[in-house]
XYZ file of N, CA, C and O in Angstrom:
504
model
N 0.849 -1.185 0.000
C 0.000 0.000 0.000
C 0.890 1.243 0.000
O 1.770 1.367 0.839
N 0.667 2.118 -0.942
C 1.411 3.378 -1.010
C 0.569 4.488 -0.376
O -0.627 4.608 -0.662
N 1.204 5.258 0.461
C 0.527 6.353 1.163
C 0.751 7.665 0.408
O 1.897 8.046 0.163
N -0.351 8.328 0.076
C -0.296 9.588 -0.665
C -0.868 10.698 0.205
O -1.981 10.578 0.716
N -0.109 11.765 0.369
C -0.592 12.950 1.079
C -1.075 13.959 0.046
O -0.308 14.371 -0.829
N -2.355 14.327 0.135
C -2.963 15.276 -0.799
C -3.183 16.584 -0.053
O -3.925 16.630 0.926
N -2.519 17.651 -0.533
C -2.529 18.936 0.179
C -3.113 20.018 -0.719
O -2.585 20.307 -1.795
N -4.209 20.590 -0.282
C -4.836 21.707 -0.996
C -5.782 22.384 -0.016
O -6.422 21.706 0.791
N -5.875 23.711 -0.074
C -6.795 24.399 0.828
C -8.246 24.239 0.394
O -9.151 24.539 1.154
N -8.479 23.726 -0.803
C -9.831 23.463 -1.296
C -10.169 21.986 -1.105
O -9.514 21.111 -1.681
N -11.202 21.729 -0.293
C -11.637 20.342 -0.083
C -12.083 19.720 -1.390
O -11.782 18.558 -1.674
N -12.751 20.512 -2.222
C -13.213 19.994 -3.509
C -12.022 19.539 -4.361
O -12.066 18.489 -4.997
N -10.939 20.304 -4.354
C -9.769 19.926 -5.152
C -9.104 18.676 -4.574
O -8.672 17.801 -5.331
N -9.011 18.598 -3.232
C -8.447 17.379 -2.627
C -9.282 16.161 -3.028
O -8.741 15.121 -3.414
N -10.596 16.306 -2.956
C -11.490 15.200 -3.324
C -11.333 14.837 -4.803
O -11.393 13.662 -5.176
N -11.132 15.849 -5.654
C -10.970 15.595 -7.086
C -9.671 14.825 -7.354
O -9.652 13.882 -8.147
N -8.601 15.216 -6.683
C -7.321 14.508 -6.848
C -7.483 13.050 -6.427
O -7.072 12.133 -7.148
N -8.099 12.836 -5.278
C -8.287 11.468 -4.787
C -9.173 10.669 -5.744
O -8.880 9.506 -6.047
N -10.238 11.296 -6.256
C -11.122 10.597 -7.198
C -10.345 10.155 -8.439
O -10.552 9.047 -8.952
N -9.449 10.989 -8.909
C -8.631 10.632 -10.082
C -7.673 9.489 -9.761
O -7.449 8.606 -10.587
N -7.106 9.515 -8.574
C -6.072 8.539 -8.232
C -6.640 7.211 -7.739
O -5.905 6.229 -7.633
N -7.934 7.168 -7.433
C -8.542 5.911 -6.967
C -8.495 4.829 -8.045
O -8.664 3.650 -7.751
N -8.266 5.230 -9.295
C -8.157 4.239 -10.370
C -6.913 3.373 -10.206
O -6.828 2.295 -10.793
N -5.969 3.843 -9.422
C -4.744 3.082 -9.187
C -4.915 2.229 -7.932
O -5.094 2.767 -6.834
N -4.851 0.914 -8.051
C -5.002 0.081 -6.850
C -3.797 0.233 -5.928
O -2.689 0.556 -6.357
N -4.049 0.021 -4.649
C -2.954 0.010 -3.693
C -2.545 1.372 -3.175
O -1.466 1.503 -2.610
N -3.385 2.387 -3.351
C -3.077 3.711 -2.805
C -4.018 4.014 -1.646
O -5.207 3.703 -1.713
N -3.499 4.634 -0.611
C -4.350 5.178 0.441
C -4.011 6.651 0.588
O -2.901 7.082 0.255
N -4.969 7.416 1.083
C -4.854 8.865 1.034
C -5.023 9.506 2.406
O -5.854 9.082 3.200
N -4.220 10.522 2.632
C -4.356 11.398 3.782
C -4.485 12.809 3.237
O -3.784 13.181 2.299
N -5.369 13.593 3.838
C -5.593 14.954 3.379
C -4.934 15.952 4.329
O -4.876 15.708 5.540
N -4.493 17.070 3.779
C -4.063 18.216 4.571
C -4.603 19.461 3.875
O -4.567 19.560 2.643
N -5.111 20.403 4.661
C -5.755 21.584 4.077
C -4.862 22.816 4.076
O -5.325 23.905 3.723
N -3.612 22.660 4.470
C -2.695 23.803 4.472
C -1.256 23.293 4.437
O -0.988 22.122 4.703
N -0.345 24.203 4.141
C 1.064 23.832 4.137
C 1.545 23.447 5.524
O 2.317 22.492 5.689
N 1.079 24.158 6.529
C 1.463 23.843 7.905
C 0.971 22.455 8.304
O 1.723 21.658 8.878
N -0.274 22.146 7.964
C -0.812 20.821 8.273
C -0.031 19.749 7.521
O 0.229 18.664 8.054
N 0.371 20.031 6.285
C 1.170 19.068 5.513
C 2.490 18.776 6.226
O 2.886 17.617 6.358
N 3.166 19.807 6.686
C 4.440 19.620 7.396
C 4.224 18.813 8.673
O 5.017 17.922 8.995
N 3.136 19.096 9.376
C 2.834 18.323 10.583
C 2.619 16.846 10.255
O 3.170 15.972 10.916
N 1.839 16.579 9.224
C 1.556 15.182 8.850
C 2.824 14.475 8.377
O 3.038 13.305 8.674
N 3.659 15.182 7.622
C 4.906 14.588 7.144
C 5.851 14.264 8.301
O 6.692 13.372 8.186
N 5.717 14.983 9.382
C 6.567 14.746 10.548
C 6.073 13.569 11.389
O 6.826 13.033 12.192
N 4.813 13.173 11.196
C 4.214 12.140 12.037
C 4.249 10.735 11.447
O 4.279 9.759 12.182
N 4.206 10.630 10.107
C 4.206 9.297 9.506
C 4.821 9.364 8.117
O 4.834 10.425 7.494
N 5.309 8.221 7.627
C 5.930 8.227 6.296
C 4.888 8.225 5.177
O 3.823 7.618 5.310
N 5.210 8.897 4.102
C 4.393 8.905 2.892
C 5.260 8.481 1.720
O 6.482 8.610 1.764
N 4.590 8.003 0.666
C 5.297 7.585 -0.546
C 5.268 8.650 -1.625
O 6.065 8.603 -2.554
N 4.332 9.605 -1.498
C 4.195 10.651 -2.512
C 3.330 11.774 -1.949
O 2.453 11.520 -1.125
N 3.578 12.999 -2.411
C 2.762 14.148 -2.021
C 2.242 14.823 -3.284
O 3.009 15.066 -4.223
N 0.941 15.097 -3.308
C 0.328 15.942 -4.337
C 0.004 17.241 -3.630
O -0.779 17.261 -2.673
N 0.610 18.336 -4.094
C 0.653 19.568 -3.312
C 0.221 20.776 -4.124
O 0.732 20.998 -5.229
N -0.690 21.554 -3.565
C -1.095 22.828 -4.173
C 0.030 23.843 -3.981
O 0.765 23.798 -2.989
N 0.159 24.751 -4.913
C 1.209 25.767 -4.815
C 0.790 26.931 -3.931
O 1.566 27.405 -3.108
N -0.451 27.383 -4.085
C -0.913 28.573 -3.376
C -1.836 28.196 -2.227
O -2.940 27.728 -2.446
N -1.340 28.417 -1.016
C -2.148 28.159 0.174
C -1.997 29.338 1.123
O -0.996 30.059 1.069
N -2.968 29.536 2.002
C -2.979 30.757 2.809
C -1.883 30.855 3.870
O -1.495 31.960 4.225
N -1.364 29.777 4.371
C -0.350 29.894 5.430
C 1.054 29.658 4.865
O 1.789 30.593 4.612
N 1.422 28.431 4.698
C 2.721 28.088 4.131
C 2.477 27.579 2.719
O 1.722 26.626 2.522
N 3.098 28.190 1.732
C 2.872 27.847 0.343
C 3.560 26.551 -0.069
O 4.394 25.991 0.656
N 3.222 26.096 -1.258
C 3.775 24.850 -1.759
C 5.294 24.873 -1.897
O 5.962 23.883 -1.601
N 5.854 25.987 -2.342
C 7.310 26.066 -2.489
C 7.988 25.884 -1.137
O 8.981 25.155 -1.026
N 7.445 26.490 -0.116
C 8.032 26.365 1.218
C 7.918 24.932 1.740
O 8.824 24.438 2.415
N 6.815 24.267 1.422
C 6.680 22.859 1.826
C 7.725 22.010 1.100
O 8.379 21.156 1.708
N 7.897 22.247 -0.196
C 8.919 21.508 -0.952
C 10.300 21.766 -0.340
O 11.081 20.818 -0.144
N 10.611 23.000 -0.031
C 11.915 23.319 0.561
C 12.092 22.614 1.911
O 13.184 22.131 2.212
N 11.022 22.569 2.704
C 11.084 21.841 3.981
C 11.399 20.366 3.735
O 12.290 19.797 4.378
N 10.657 19.743 2.815
C 10.851 18.309 2.540
C 12.291 18.051 2.092
O 12.945 17.121 2.568
N 12.780 18.851 1.193
C 14.129 18.619 0.660
C 15.218 18.898 1.700
O 16.348 18.453 1.546
N 14.894 19.629 2.759
C 15.884 19.923 3.798
C 15.958 18.837 4.873
O 16.856 18.870 5.714
N 15.023 17.881 4.830
C 14.955 16.839 5.851
C 15.581 15.545 5.325
O 15.155 15.041 4.281
N 16.534 15.007 6.042
C 17.186 13.771 5.600
C 16.199 12.644 5.349
O 16.326 11.905 4.384
N 15.197 12.508 6.197
C 14.250 11.395 6.082
C 13.219 11.608 4.973
O 12.542 10.665 4.575
N 13.080 12.822 4.490
C 12.065 13.125 3.475
C 12.655 13.503 2.117
O 11.927 13.650 1.143
N 13.943 13.667 2.064
C 14.616 14.250 0.897
C 14.215 13.606 -0.430
O 14.085 14.291 -1.438
N 13.990 12.306 -0.458
C 13.697 11.627 -1.727
C 12.193 11.451 -1.979
O 11.799 10.799 -2.945
N 11.368 12.022 -1.130
C 9.913 11.904 -1.276
C 9.444 12.589 -2.570
O 9.674 13.781 -2.754
N 8.783 11.843 -3.476
C 8.280 12.462 -4.706
C 7.170 13.466 -4.424
O 6.287 13.211 -3.606
N 7.224 14.594 -5.132
C 6.232 15.660 -4.957
C 5.722 16.110 -6.319
O 6.503 16.451 -7.198
N 4.391 16.115 -6.437
C 3.726 16.650 -7.625
C 3.044 17.946 -7.220
O 2.195 17.946 -6.330
N 3.417 19.044 -7.840
C 2.744 20.319 -7.605
C 1.584 20.439 -8.590
O 1.758 20.212 -9.792
N 0.411 20.785 -8.065
C -0.767 21.020 -8.891
C -1.238 22.438 -8.599
O -1.527 22.771 -7.453
N -1.306 23.278 -9.639
C -1.575 24.691 -9.410
C -2.335 25.326 -10.567
O -2.322 24.808 -11.690
N -2.952 26.457 -10.280
C -3.581 27.254 -11.331
C -2.566 28.146 -12.036
O -2.841 28.690 -13.084
N -1.387 28.295 -11.436
C -0.362 29.178 -12.005
C 0.466 28.409 -13.032
O 1.284 27.584 -12.679
N 0.230 28.728 -14.286
C 0.914 28.009 -15.341
C 2.078 28.770 -15.944
O 2.635 28.349 -16.959
N 2.477 29.866 -15.320
C 3.559 30.661 -15.891
C 4.914 29.973 -15.708
O 5.120 29.194 -14.783
N 5.821 30.303 -16.586
C 7.129 29.658 -16.581
C 7.928 29.987 -15.319
O 8.676 29.146 -14.814
N 7.763 31.190 -14.777
C 8.483 31.567 -13.557
C 8.079 30.669 -12.387
O 8.936 30.202 -11.630
N 6.777 30.407 -12.245
C 6.307 29.524 -11.165
C 6.842 28.122 -11.361
O 7.316 27.484 -10.419
N 6.771 27.636 -12.594
C 7.270 26.291 -12.888
C 8.755 26.191 -12.526
O 9.172 25.251 -11.838
N 9.537 27.155 -12.975
C 10.980 27.122 -12.718
C 11.275 27.189 -11.221
O 12.145 26.464 -10.715
N 10.537 28.026 -10.496
C 10.759 28.180 -9.054
C 10.456 26.884 -8.304
O 11.214 26.465 -7.427
N 9.358 26.247 -8.665
C 8.946 25.015 -7.989
C 9.927 23.874 -8.279
O 10.329 23.144 -7.377
N 10.316 23.750 -9.533
C 11.243 22.675 -9.886
C 12.625 22.931 -9.283
O 13.296 21.991 -8.849
N 13.031 24.195 -9.216
C 14.321 24.520 -8.590
C 14.297 24.210 -7.091
O 15.323 23.835 -6.511
N 13.138 24.342 -6.476
C 13.010 24.026 -5.045
C 13.092 22.520 -4.796
O 13.373 22.104 -3.681
N 12.802 21.723 -5.850
C 12.939 20.281 -5.690
C 11.707 19.452 -5.973
O 11.736 18.234 -5.769
N 10.613 20.078 -6.448
C 9.437 19.284 -6.815
C 9.788 18.405 -8.008
O 10.599 18.781 -8.853
N 9.148 17.239 -8.090
C 9.423 16.316 -9.182
C 8.612 16.625 -10.430
O 9.076 16.409 -11.541
N 7.365 17.070 -10.231
C 6.486 17.359 -11.360
C 5.711 18.631 -11.081
O 5.438 18.967 -9.936
N 5.313 19.305 -12.158
C 4.533 20.538 -12.094
C 3.366 20.378 -13.049
O 3.567 20.206 -14.246
N 2.130 20.404 -12.513
C 0.937 20.272 -13.336
C 0.036 21.472 -13.109
O -0.073 21.955 -11.985
N -0.616 21.916 -14.173
C -1.542 23.028 -14.024
C -2.979 22.507 -13.991
O -3.301 21.493 -14.593
N -3.794 23.227 -13.228
C -5.231 22.953 -13.161
C -5.879 23.693 -14.328
O -5.450 24.811 -14.626
N -6.878 23.182 -14.959
C -7.430 21.860 -14.711
C -6.527 20.783 -15.308
O -5.902 20.991 -16.346
N -6.491 19.668 -14.624
C -5.709 18.537 -15.108
C -6.673 17.430 -15.511
O -7.849 17.447 -15.116
N -6.191 16.514 -16.292
C -7.041 15.378 -16.661
C -6.775 14.234 -15.678
O -5.655 14.119 -15.147
N -7.752 13.397 -15.442
C -7.526 12.235 -14.582
C -6.359 11.381 -15.093
O -5.529 10.927 -14.310
N -6.286 11.217 -16.404
C -5.209 10.407 -16.969
C -3.847 11.074 -16.743
O -2.852 10.399 -16.509
N -3.831 12.408 -16.828
C -2.577 13.136 -16.653
C -2.003 12.981 -15.250
O -0.828 12.627 -15.083
N -2.815 13.217 -14.243
C -2.299 13.126 -12.867
C -2.028 11.669 -12.495
O -1.041 11.374 -11.821
N -2.861 10.769 -12.988
C -2.631 9.350 -12.712
C -1.313 8.887 -13.335
O -0.541 8.157 -12.716
N -1.050 9.345 -14.545
C 0.207 8.983 -15.202
C 1.429 9.505 -14.450
O 2.426 8.784 -14.289
N 1.343 10.732 -13.957
C 2.466 11.291 -13.187
C 2.691 10.513 -11.900
O 3.819 10.191 -11.543
N 1.601 10.205 -11.207
C 1.719 9.485 -9.940
C 2.249 8.070 -10.174
O 3.154 7.608 -9.473
N 1.711 7.398 -11.182
C 2.218 6.052 -11.495
C 3.708 6.097 -11.810
O 4.472 5.246 -11.357
N 4.112 7.066 -12.603
C 5.514 7.177 -12.969
C 6.410 7.397 -11.765
O 7.457 6.758 -11.623
N 6.004 8.280 -10.876
C 6.829 8.576 -9.700
C 6.840 7.414 -8.717
O 7.885 7.091 -8.150
N 5.700 6.774 -8.500
C 5.681 5.642 -7.573
C 6.428 4.452 -8.163
O 7.120 3.741 -7.438
N 6.321 4.274 -9.462
C 7.056 3.192 -10.110
C 8.549 3.421 -10.047
O 9.321 2.500 -9.779
N 8.958 4.667 -10.230
C 10.384 5.006 -10.171
C 10.926 4.826 -8.765
O 12.092 4.517 -8.562
N 10.054 5.012 -7.773
C 10.462 4.897 -6.375
C 10.488 3.441 -5.926
O 11.065 3.110 -4.902
N 9.823 2.581 -6.700
C 9.786 1.176 -6.326
C 8.555 0.804 -5.529
O 8.426 -0.305 -5.062
N 7.604 1.724 -5.379
C 6.345 1.436 -4.699
C 5.449 0.678 -5.669
O 5.802 0.514 -6.832
N 4.233 0.298 -5.255
C 3.400 -0.614 -6.050
C 3.312 -0.325 -7.511
O 3.380 0.620 -8.058
């Protein structure tokens, strides 16, 4: 079973991500509604992948990525950023911080599923 942390301040968006990823067997999901909550959850239990919104009211996605990459135990954790900001500056900033993938909303179910499968497969998870 691969554990996926889905982080977005919109419950509807978290639910949409999970609905798309339910097509992949062997995944379980934990939700976080803010960057701070994501950091707390990451500190409490291991995850195999994070799907993370870029813009959140407290701690943004870039800061969460920087936190993950600064932690020895989390450094290799795959991160998919999902955002409404499709500009090249945002993409470059997120990837430079250490995110593995950058996707813009709206995304297709096949698109996000393909990214997650690729990252979990590369990591050796199911």
